[in-house]
Tab-separated table of C-alpha atoms in Angstrom:
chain	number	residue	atom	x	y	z
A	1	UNK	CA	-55.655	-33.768	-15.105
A	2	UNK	CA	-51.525	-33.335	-14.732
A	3	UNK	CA	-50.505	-33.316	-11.191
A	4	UNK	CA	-47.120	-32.936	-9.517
A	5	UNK	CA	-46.543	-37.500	-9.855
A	6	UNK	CA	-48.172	-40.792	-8.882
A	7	UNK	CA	-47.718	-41.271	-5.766
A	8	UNK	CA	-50.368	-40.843	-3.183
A	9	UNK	CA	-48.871	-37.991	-1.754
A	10	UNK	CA	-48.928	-35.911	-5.331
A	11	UNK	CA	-50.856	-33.252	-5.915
A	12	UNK	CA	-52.940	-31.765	-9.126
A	13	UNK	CA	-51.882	-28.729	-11.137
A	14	UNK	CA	-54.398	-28.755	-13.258
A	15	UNK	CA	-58.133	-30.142	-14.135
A	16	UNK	CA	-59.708	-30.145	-16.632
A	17	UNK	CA	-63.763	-31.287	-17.598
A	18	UNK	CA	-65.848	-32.395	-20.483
A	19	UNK	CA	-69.418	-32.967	-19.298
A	20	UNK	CA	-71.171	-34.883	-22.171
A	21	UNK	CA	-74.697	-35.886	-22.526
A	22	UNK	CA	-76.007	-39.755	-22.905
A	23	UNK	CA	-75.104	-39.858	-26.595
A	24	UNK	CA	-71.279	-38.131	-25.523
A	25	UNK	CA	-72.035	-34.793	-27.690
A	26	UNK	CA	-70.542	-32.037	-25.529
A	27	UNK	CA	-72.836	-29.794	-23.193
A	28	UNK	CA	-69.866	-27.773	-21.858
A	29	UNK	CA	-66.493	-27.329	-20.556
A	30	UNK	CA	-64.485	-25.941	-17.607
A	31	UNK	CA	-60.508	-25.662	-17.032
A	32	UNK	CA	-58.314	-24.636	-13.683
A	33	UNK	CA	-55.126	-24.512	-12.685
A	34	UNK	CA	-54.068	-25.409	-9.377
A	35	UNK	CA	-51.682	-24.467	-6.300
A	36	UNK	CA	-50.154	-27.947	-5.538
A	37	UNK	CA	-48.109	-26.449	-2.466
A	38	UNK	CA	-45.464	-27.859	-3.325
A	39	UNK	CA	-42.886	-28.124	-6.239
A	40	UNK	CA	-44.752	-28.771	-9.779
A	41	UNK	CA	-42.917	-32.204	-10.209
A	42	UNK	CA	-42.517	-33.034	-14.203
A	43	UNK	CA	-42.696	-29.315	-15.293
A	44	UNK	CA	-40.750	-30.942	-18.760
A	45	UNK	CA	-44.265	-33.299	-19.087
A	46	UNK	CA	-46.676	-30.879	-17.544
A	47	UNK	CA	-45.259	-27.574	-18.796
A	48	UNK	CA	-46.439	-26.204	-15.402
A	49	UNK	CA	-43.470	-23.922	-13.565
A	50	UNK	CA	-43.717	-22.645	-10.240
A	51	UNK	CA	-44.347	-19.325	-11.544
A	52	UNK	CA	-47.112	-20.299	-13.733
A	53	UNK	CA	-48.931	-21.568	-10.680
A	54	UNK	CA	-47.878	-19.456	-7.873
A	55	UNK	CA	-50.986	-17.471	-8.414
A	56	UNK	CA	-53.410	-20.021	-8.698
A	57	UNK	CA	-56.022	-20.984	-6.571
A	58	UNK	CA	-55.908	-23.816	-4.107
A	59	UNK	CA	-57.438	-27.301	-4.696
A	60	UNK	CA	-60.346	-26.252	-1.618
A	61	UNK	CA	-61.172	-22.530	-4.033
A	62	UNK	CA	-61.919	-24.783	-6.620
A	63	UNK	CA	-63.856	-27.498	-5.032
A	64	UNK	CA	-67.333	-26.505	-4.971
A	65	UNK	CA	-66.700	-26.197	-8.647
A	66	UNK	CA	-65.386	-29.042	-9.714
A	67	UNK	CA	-67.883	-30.836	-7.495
A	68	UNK	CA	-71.059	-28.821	-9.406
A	69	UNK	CA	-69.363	-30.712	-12.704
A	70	UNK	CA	-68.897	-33.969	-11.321
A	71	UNK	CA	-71.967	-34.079	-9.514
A	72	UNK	CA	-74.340	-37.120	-10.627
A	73	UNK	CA	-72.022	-37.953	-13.465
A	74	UNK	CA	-70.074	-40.943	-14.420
A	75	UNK	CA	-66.658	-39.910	-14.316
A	76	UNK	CA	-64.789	-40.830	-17.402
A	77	UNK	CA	-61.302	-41.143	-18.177
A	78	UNK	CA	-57.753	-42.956	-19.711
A	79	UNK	CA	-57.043	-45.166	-16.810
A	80	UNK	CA	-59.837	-44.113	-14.927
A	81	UNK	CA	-58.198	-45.051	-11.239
A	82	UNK	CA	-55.770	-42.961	-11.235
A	83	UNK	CA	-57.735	-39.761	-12.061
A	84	UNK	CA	-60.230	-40.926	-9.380
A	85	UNK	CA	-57.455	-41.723	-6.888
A	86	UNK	CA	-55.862	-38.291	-7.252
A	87	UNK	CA	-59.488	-36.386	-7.007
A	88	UNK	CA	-60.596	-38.279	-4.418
A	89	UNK	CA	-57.344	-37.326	-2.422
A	90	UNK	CA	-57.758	-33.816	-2.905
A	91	UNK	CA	-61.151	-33.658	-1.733
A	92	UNK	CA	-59.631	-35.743	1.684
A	93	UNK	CA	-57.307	-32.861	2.002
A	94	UNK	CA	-60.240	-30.738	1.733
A	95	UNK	CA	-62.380	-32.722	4.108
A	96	UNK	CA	-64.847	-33.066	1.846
A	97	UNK	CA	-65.731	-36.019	-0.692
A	98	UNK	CA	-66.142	-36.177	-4.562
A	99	UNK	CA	-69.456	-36.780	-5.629
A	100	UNK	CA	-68.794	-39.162	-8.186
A	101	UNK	CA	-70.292	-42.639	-7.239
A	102	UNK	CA	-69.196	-44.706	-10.693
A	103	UNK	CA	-66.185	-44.533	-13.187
A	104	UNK	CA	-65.865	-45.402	-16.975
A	105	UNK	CA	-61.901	-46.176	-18.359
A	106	UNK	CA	-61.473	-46.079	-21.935
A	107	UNK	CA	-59.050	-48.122	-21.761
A	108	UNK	CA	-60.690	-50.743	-20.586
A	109	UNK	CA	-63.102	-50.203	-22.933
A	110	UNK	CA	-61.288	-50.223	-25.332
A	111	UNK	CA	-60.463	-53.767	-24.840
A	112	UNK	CA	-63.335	-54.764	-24.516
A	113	UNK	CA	-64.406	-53.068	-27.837
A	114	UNK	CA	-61.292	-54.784	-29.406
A	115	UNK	CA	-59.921	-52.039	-31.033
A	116	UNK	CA	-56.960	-52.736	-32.772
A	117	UNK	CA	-54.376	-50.285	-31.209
A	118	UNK	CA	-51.030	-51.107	-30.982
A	119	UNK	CA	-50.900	-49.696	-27.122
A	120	UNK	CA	-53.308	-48.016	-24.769
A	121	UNK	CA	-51.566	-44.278	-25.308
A	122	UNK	CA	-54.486	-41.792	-25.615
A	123	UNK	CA	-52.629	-40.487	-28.572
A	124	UNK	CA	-53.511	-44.233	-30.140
A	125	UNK	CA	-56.887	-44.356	-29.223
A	126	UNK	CA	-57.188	-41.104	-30.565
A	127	UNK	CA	-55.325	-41.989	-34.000
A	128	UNK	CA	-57.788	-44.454	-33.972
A	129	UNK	CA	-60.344	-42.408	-34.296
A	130	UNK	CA	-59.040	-39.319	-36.380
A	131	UNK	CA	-58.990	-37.214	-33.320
A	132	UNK	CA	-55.639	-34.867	-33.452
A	133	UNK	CA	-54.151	-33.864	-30.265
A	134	UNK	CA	-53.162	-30.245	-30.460
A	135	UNK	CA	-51.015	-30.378	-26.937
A	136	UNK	CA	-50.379	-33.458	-25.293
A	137	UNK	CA	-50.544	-33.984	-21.840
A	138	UNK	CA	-52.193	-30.294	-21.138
A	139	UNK	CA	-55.419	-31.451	-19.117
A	140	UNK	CA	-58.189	-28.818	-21.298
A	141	UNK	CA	-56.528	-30.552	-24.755
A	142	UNK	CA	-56.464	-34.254	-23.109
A	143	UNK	CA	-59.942	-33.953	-22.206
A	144	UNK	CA	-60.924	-32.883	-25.526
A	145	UNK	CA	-59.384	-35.491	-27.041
A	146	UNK	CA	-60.772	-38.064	-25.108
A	147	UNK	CA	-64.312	-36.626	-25.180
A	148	UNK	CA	-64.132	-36.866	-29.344
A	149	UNK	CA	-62.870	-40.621	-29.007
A	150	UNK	CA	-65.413	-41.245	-26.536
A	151	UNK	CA	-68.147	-40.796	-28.326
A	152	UNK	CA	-67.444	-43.018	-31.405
A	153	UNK	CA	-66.332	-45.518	-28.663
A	154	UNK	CA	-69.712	-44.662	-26.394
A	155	UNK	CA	-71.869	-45.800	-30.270
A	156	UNK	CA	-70.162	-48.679	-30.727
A	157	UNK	CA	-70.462	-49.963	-27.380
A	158	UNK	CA	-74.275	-49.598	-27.832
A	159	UNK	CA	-74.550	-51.121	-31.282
A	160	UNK	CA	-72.652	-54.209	-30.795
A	161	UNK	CA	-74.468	-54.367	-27.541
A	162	UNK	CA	-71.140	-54.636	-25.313
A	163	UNK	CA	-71.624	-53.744	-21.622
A	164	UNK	CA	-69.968	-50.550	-20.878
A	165	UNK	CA	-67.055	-51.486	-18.036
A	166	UNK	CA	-68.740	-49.434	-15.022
A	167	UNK	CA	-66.913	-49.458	-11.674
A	168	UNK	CA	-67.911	-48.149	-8.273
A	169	UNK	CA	-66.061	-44.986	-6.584
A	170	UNK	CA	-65.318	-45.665	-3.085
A	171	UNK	CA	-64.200	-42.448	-1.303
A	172	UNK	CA	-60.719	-42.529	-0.054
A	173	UNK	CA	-60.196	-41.147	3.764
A	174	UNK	CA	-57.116	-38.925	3.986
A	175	UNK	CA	-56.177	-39.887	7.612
A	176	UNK	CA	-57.350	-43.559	8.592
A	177	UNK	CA	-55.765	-45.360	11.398
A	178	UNK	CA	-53.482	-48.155	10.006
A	179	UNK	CA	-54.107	-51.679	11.774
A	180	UNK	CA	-52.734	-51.880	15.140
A	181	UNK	CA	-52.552	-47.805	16.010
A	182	UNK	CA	-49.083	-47.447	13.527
A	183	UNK	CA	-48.530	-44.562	10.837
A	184	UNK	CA	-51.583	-43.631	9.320
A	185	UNK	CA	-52.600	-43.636	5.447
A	186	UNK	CA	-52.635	-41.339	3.015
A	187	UNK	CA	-55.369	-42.896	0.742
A	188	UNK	CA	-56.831	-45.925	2.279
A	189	UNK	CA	-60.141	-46.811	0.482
A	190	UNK	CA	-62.732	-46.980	3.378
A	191	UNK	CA	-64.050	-50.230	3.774
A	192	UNK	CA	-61.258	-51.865	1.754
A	193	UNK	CA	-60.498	-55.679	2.316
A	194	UNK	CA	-57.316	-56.752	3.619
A	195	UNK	CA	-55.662	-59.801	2.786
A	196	UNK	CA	-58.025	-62.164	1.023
A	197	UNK	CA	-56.937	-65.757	-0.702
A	198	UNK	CA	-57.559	-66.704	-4.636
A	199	UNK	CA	-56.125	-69.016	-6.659
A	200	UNK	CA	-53.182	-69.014	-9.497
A	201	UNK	CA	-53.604	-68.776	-12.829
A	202	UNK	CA	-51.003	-70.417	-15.305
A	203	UNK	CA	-49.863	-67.866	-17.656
A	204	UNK	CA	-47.851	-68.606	-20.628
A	205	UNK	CA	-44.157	-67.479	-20.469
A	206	UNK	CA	-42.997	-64.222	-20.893
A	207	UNK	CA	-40.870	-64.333	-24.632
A	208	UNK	CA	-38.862	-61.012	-23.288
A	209	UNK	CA	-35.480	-61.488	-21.432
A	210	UNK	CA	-35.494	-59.936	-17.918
A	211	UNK	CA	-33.661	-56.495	-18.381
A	212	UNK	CA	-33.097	-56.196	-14.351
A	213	UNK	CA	-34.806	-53.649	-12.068
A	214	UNK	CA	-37.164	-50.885	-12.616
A	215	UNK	CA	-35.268	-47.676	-12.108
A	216	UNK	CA	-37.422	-44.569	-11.162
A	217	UNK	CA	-38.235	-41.572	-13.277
A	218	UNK	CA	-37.861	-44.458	-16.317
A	219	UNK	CA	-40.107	-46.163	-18.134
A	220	UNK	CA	-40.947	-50.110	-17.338
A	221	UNK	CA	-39.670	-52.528	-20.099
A	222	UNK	CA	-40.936	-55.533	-21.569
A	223	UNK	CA	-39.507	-58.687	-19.794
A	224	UNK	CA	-39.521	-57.126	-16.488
A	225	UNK	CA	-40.675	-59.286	-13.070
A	226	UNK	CA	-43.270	-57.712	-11.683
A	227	UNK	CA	-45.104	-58.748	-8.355
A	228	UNK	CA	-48.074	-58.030	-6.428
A	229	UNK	CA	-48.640	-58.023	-3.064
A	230	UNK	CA	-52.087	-56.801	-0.903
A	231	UNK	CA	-55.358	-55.877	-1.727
A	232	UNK	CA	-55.761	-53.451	-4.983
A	233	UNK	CA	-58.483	-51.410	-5.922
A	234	UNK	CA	-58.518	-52.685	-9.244
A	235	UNK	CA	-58.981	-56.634	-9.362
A	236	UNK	CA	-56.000	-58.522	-8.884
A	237	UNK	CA	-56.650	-60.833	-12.156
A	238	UNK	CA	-57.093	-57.328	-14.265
A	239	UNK	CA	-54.088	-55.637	-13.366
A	240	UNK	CA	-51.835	-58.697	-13.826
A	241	UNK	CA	-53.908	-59.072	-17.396
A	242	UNK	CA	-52.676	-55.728	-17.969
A	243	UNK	CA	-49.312	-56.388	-17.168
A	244	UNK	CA	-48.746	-59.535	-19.287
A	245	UNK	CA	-50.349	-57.825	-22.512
A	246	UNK	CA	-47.592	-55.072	-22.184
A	247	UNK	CA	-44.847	-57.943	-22.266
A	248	UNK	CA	-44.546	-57.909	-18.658
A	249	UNK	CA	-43.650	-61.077	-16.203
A	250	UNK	CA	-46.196	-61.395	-13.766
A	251	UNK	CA	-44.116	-63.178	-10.860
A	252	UNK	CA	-45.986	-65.197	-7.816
A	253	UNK	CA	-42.750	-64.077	-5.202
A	254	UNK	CA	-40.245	-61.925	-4.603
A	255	UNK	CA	-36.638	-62.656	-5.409
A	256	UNK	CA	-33.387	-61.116	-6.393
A	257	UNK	CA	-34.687	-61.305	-9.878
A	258	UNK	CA	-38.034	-59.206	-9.562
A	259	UNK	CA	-37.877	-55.698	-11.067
A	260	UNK	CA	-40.963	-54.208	-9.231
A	261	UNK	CA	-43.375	-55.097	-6.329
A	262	UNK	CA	-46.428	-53.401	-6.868
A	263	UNK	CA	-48.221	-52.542	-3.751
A	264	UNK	CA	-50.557	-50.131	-2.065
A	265	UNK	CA	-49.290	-50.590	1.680
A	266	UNK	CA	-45.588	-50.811	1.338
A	267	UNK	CA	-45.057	-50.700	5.015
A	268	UNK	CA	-47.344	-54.379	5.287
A	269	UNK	CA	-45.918	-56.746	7.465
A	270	UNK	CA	-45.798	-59.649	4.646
A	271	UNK	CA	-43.108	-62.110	3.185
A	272	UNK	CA	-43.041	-60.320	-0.171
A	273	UNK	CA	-42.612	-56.677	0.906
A	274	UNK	CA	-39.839	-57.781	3.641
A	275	UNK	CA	-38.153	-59.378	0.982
A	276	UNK	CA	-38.287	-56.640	-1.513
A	277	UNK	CA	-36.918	-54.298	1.296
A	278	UNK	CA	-33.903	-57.154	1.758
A	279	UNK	CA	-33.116	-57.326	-2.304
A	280	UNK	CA	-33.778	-53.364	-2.501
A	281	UNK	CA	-36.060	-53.800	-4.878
A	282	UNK	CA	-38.036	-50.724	-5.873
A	283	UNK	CA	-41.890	-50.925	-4.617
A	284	UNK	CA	-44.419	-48.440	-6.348
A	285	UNK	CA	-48.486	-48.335	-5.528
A	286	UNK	CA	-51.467	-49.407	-8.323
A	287	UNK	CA	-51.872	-45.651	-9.275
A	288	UNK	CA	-48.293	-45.158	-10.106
A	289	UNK	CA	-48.042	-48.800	-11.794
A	290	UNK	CA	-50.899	-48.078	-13.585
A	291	UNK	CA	-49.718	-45.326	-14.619
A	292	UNK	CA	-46.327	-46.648	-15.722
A	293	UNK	CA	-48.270	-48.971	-18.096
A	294	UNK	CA	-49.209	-46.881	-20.100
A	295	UNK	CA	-45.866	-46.603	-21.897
A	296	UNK	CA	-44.214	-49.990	-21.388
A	297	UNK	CA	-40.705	-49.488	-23.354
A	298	UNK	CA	-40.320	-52.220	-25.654
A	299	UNK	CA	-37.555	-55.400	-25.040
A	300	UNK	CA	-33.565	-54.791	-25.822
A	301	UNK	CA	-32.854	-56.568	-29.227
């Protein structure tokens, strides 16, 4: 799908679905556009104006729909969370719920397949596997593409006997009450943990030199601090896995040097988000972090 940004308050433009069968040949496939209400966002990405989708139907005309397609299947996709995150959104809008229950992401499949690919870009994976992309980053094309790298992906899996990286779908709620009767959430996974203790992990030192802060609407680059704080869908471990393999430092605290805190509830009452509101230091969720990963610019030098 291409939507309007990351953030949890973005909206999709457009969807598009592959349903497969249990070998990942193609049964059929289905393509909207979508109202988002609201300005397009990166119409130079997307290619979606105003204009183009002034006359499209609403995410709730479309619902039932994309529900019938989703229903009973795993839903499958590069960098799986996001697409989930933004669907499931929609749907809260809609007062309704997604019935997806379990999500695949080739990406992390990828790894664990071991595929030599010198980044997780789609457009790799699918160089990988002689797939050409005919129009990147239009949702009917991207789901093609990852349909016929899939497969390949899908038979390997099962003849080197490599467990396929499954992960539950929790619905988000649209409108929970935040702790203590403040704001409420766009988002909030229901029955999500809160705070939660685990120990560090020594990781070996990042060889890029930090190039400062994380400007938005730019790309992350390698040698950047990044920090966590809170509870994230993905787990913690994985996403800061993630983050060192794309020649990220993954910091334990805040200081004037960190370039990003990553966090889903930027308005927590912790030491690390009060300090990144002290240094002005830019805070972005796991979907749009995520998302940013995917094209890590490389180091200056």
């Amino acid at each position: 799908m291409e939507t309007t940004g990351l953030s949890a308050h973005d909206r999709i433009v457009s969807a598009a679905v592959y349903r497969l069968d249990a070998r990942g040949r193609v049964e059929d496939h289905w393509y909207t556009l979508v109202n988002p209400e609201r300005d397009p966002g990166p119409v130079s990405i997307h290619g979606l104006t105003s204009e183009v989708l002034e006359g499209a139907p609403l995410f709730p005309e479309v619902a039932a729909e994309f529900a019938e397609r989703l229903d009973g299947r795993v839903l499958v996709a590069h960098n799986a969370y996001f697409d989930w995150s933004m669907i499931a959104r929609e749907y809260a809008r809609a007062r309704g719920t997604a019935p997806v229950r379990q999500r695949l992401c080739t990406m992390a499949l990828a790894r664990e397949l071991a595929l030599p690919l010198p980044n997780m870009k789609l457009e790799s994976l699918a160089a990988h596997f002689g797939v050409r992309q005919r129009q990147a980053h239009n949702a009917l094309d991207d789901a093609r593409v990852l349909a016929e790298a899939f497969r390949p992906s899908l038979h390997a899996a099962a003849k080197r006997g490599v467990r396929l990286p499954l992960l539950e779908c929790r619905p988000l709620t649209e409108w929970s009450a935040a702790p203590g009767g403040g704001a409420s959430r766009i988002g909030r996974q229901a029955g999500a943990r809160s705070g939660g203790w685990r120990p560090s992990r020594r990781r070996p030192a990042c060889p890029y030199p930090n190039p400062g802060r994380y400007e938005p609407d730019k790309p992350l680059k390698q040698g950047m601090r990044v920090a966590f704080s809170g509870d994230t869908s993905v787990e913690r471990e994985l996403l800061e896995d993630r983050a060192v393999e794309a020649g990220l430092h993954v910091a334990t605290s805040v200081s004037r040097l960190t370039s990003l805190l990553v966090s889903n509830d930027p308005d927590a009452v912790t030491s690390k988000v009060a300090k990144a509101k002290a240094f002005g230091t830019p805070v972005v969720d796991e979907v749009a972090f995520t998302h940013l990963l995917r094209d890590v610019a490389p180091a200056d030098g």
